[in-house]
C-alpha positions in Angstrom: 0.0 0.0 0.0 1.5 3.3 -1.0 1.3 6.6 0.7 1.2 10.0 -0.9 4.7 11.5 -1.1 5.8 13.0 2.2 2.5 11.8 3.8 4.3 10.3 6.6 5.0 13.7 8.0 1.3 14.5 8.8 -0.7 11.2 8.6 -1.2 9.0 11.7 -2.9 5.7 12.4 -5.0 5.1 15.4 -7.5 2.2 16.4 -10.5 2.6 18.5 -12.2 -0.3 20.5 -15.6 0.1 22.0 -15.6 -1.3 25.5 -18.5 -3.8 26.4 -20.6 -2.9 23.3 -23.6 -5.3 23.7 -24.3 -4.7 27.2 -24.1 -0.9 26.9 -26.7 -0.4 24.1 -30.2 0.9 25.2 -33.3 -0.8 23.7 -34.9 2.5 23.1 -31.9 3.9 21.2 -32.1 0.7 18.9 -35.7 1.2 18.3 -35.3 4.9 17.4 -32.5 3.9 15.1 -34.4 1.1 13.5 -37.3 3.4 12.8 -35.0 5.9 11.2 -33.6 3.3 8.7 -37.0 1.7 8.0 -38.7 5.2 7.5 -35.9 6.5 5.2 -35.6 3.5 3.0 -39.2 3.1 1.9 -40.8 5.0 -0.9 -44.3 4.1 0.0 -46.4 4.9 2.9 -45.6 2.0 5.2 -46.0 3.5 8.6 -48.1 0.6 9.8 -45.6 -1.9 8.8 -42.9 0.1 10.5 -44.8 0.2 13.7 -45.5 -3.4 13.5 -41.8 -4.2 13.0 -40.8 -2.0 15.9 -43.2 -3.9 18.1 -41.8 -7.2 17.1 -38.3 -6.0 17.5 -38.9 -4.7 21.0 -40.6 -8.0 22.1 -37.5 -9.8 20.9 -35.1 -7.4 22.6 -36.8 -7.7 25.9 -36.4 -11.5 26.0 -33.2 -11.0 27.7 -32.7 -13.2 30.7 -29.8 -14.8 32.7 -29.3 -17.1 35.5 -27.1 -16.6 38.5 -27.1 -18.4 41.9 -30.3 -20.2 40.7 -32.1 -17.0 40.2 -33.4 -15.4 37.0 -32.5 -11.8 36.1 -33.7 -9.5 33.3 -31.7 -6.4 32.4 -34.1 -3.6 31.7 -32.0 -1.7 29.1 -29.4 -3.8 27.5 -29.3 -6.4 24.6 -28.4 -10.1 25.0 -24.9 -11.0 23.8 -26.0 -14.5 22.8 -29.1 -13.6 20.8 -29.0 -14.4 17.2 -30.3 -10.9 16.2 -27.9 -8.9 18.4 -25.1 -8.8 16.0 -27.5 -7.4 13.4 -28.9 -4.8 15.7 -25.5 -3.6 16.8 -24.5 -3.1 13.2 -27.7 -1.1 12.6 -27.1 1.2 15.4 -23.3 1.6 14.7 -24.0 2.6 11.2 -26.6 5.1 12.4 -24.0 6.9 14.6 -21.5 6.9 11.7 -24.1 8.3 9.4 -24.6 11.3 11.7 -21.0 11.8 13.0 -18.3 10.2 11.0 -19.3 11.4 7.6 -18.7 15.0 8.4 -15.1 13.9 9.8 -14.4 12.5 6.4 -15.8 15.4 4.5 -13.8 18.0 6.2 -10.7 15.8 5.8 -9.9 15.6 9.6 -9.8 11.9 9.2 -8.6 10.5 5.8 -9.6 6.9 6.3 -12.1 5.1 8.4 -12.9 1.4 8.5 -14.8 -0.6 11.2 -15.3 -4.2 11.9 -18.0 -4.8 14.6 -16.4 -2.8 17.5 -12.9 -2.2 16.2 -12.0 0.8 14.0 -9.0 1.9 12.2 -8.7 5.6 11.5 -6.0 7.5 9.5 -5.9 11.2 10.4 -4.3 14.5 9.5 -2.1 15.8 12.2 -2.5 19.3 10.7 -6.3 19.2 11.4 -6.7 17.0 14.5 -5.0 14.9 17.1 -5.4 11.6 19.1 -7.1 13.3 22.0 -9.6 15.2 19.9 -10.5 12.0 18.1 -11.0 10.1 21.4 -13.0 13.0 23.0 -15.2 13.2 19.8 -15.9 9.5 19.6 -16.7 9.2 23.4 -19.2 12.1 23.0 -21.2 10.5 20.3 -23.0 8.1 22.8 -22.4 8.5 26.5 -23.2 4.9 27.1 -20.4 3.8 24.6 -16.8 4.3 25.7 -14.0 3.7 23.5 -10.3 2.9 24.0 -7.7 4.4 21.6 -4.5 2.8 20.7 -1.6 4.6 18.9 1.4 3.7 16.7 4.6 2.6 18.6 7.6 3.0 16.3 5.3 3.2 13.3 3.6 0.0 14.2 0.0 -0.6 15.2 -2.0 -3.9 15.5 -5.6 -4.0 14.1 -7.6 -7.3 14.3 -5.3 -10.0 13.0 -2.8 -7.6 11.2 0.3 -5.7 12.2 0.4 -2.5 10.2 3.9 -1.0 9.7 4.6 2.4 8.2 7.9 2.3 6.4 8.8 5.4 4.5 6.1 6.0 2.0 4.7 2.4 2.2 2.5 0.4 4.5 3.8 -3.2 5.2 1.4 -5.8 6.5 2.1 -8.8 8.7 -0.1 -11.3 10.5 -0.6 -10.5 14.1 -1.3 -12.9 16.9 -2.1 -11.7 20.4 0.3 -12.9 23.3 -2.4 -15.1 24.6 -2.7 -16.9 21.2 -2.1 -20.7 21.7 -2.0 -21.7 17.9 -3.9 -24.8 19.0 -6.1 -26.7 16.6 -8.2 -30.0 16.9 -5.8 -32.8 17.2 -5.8 -35.2 14.2 -6.4 -38.2 16.3 -9.5 -36.8 18.0 -12.9 -38.2 17.2 -14.1 -35.2 15.1 -15.3 -35.1 11.5 -12.2 -34.9 9.1 -13.7 -31.6 7.7 -13.7 -30.0 11.2 -10.0 -30.8 11.6 -9.0 -29.3 8.3 -11.1 -26.0 8.7 -8.4 -24.0 10.8 -5.8 -24.8 8.2 -7.9 -24.0 5.2 -8.5 -20.5 6.8 -4.9 -20.0 7.9 -3.6 -20.9 4.4 -6.2 -18.9 2.5 -5.4 -15.9 4.8 -1.6 -16.3 4.2 -2.1 -16.5 0.4 -4.7 -13.8 -0.1 -3.5 -11.0 2.3 -0.9 -8.5 0.8 1.6 -9.3 3.5 5.4 -9.1 3.1 7.4 -12.1 1.7 9.2 -12.4 5.2 5.9 -12.4 7.0 4.5 -15.1 4.5 7.6 -17.3 5.2 7.1 -16.9 8.9 3.5 -17.8 8.7 4.2 -20.9 6.8 6.8 -22.0 9.5 3.9 -21.4 12.1 1.5 -23.4 10.2 4.0 -26.3 9.8 4.6 -26.2 13.5 
């Protein structure tokens, strides 16, 4: 990946991670957000259908129970982490916040690049127009229930998801990143699992190694890891 000439002087990379995303989303906020999307993406008068959809969604979201010490509890405001619908609802809500707050960041060139995967975000910003603290303060002001943790480059290196991103002169080099807690453990070949299950991890690792634009050295190191 190539940077513009001399861009290293003013461009920086940070990542943002939302703390405890699922358990800090309010049901009422989700319903309002869903109503916004449904109302703005229908060309016909579907007010009744929208209201019915919202009633169904509210019913589903309130089926949030958990057991502790043989007692049942029901949170009044949060959504369930294990619900099949939760990941979709989270995406609907976060995209709504991005529509309101992130677009203007990009339009005025304060941030030059923005990509998010669930609750992890990568941002490239212009140091002449903003800084890390302003980015963090603005992100944390969007929703008082959602707090974000900011990570910065160290020696031109930052980790995002399963990638290490290294800024080298006018280029960006990518390497595969594993957390310190990673065990690199897969299903043992002699275990009583379907053969396809045993190969799944390797199919993923090999495909990642071959398709990501990582450096030649990183690809060689990844192959050694897979063999091990």
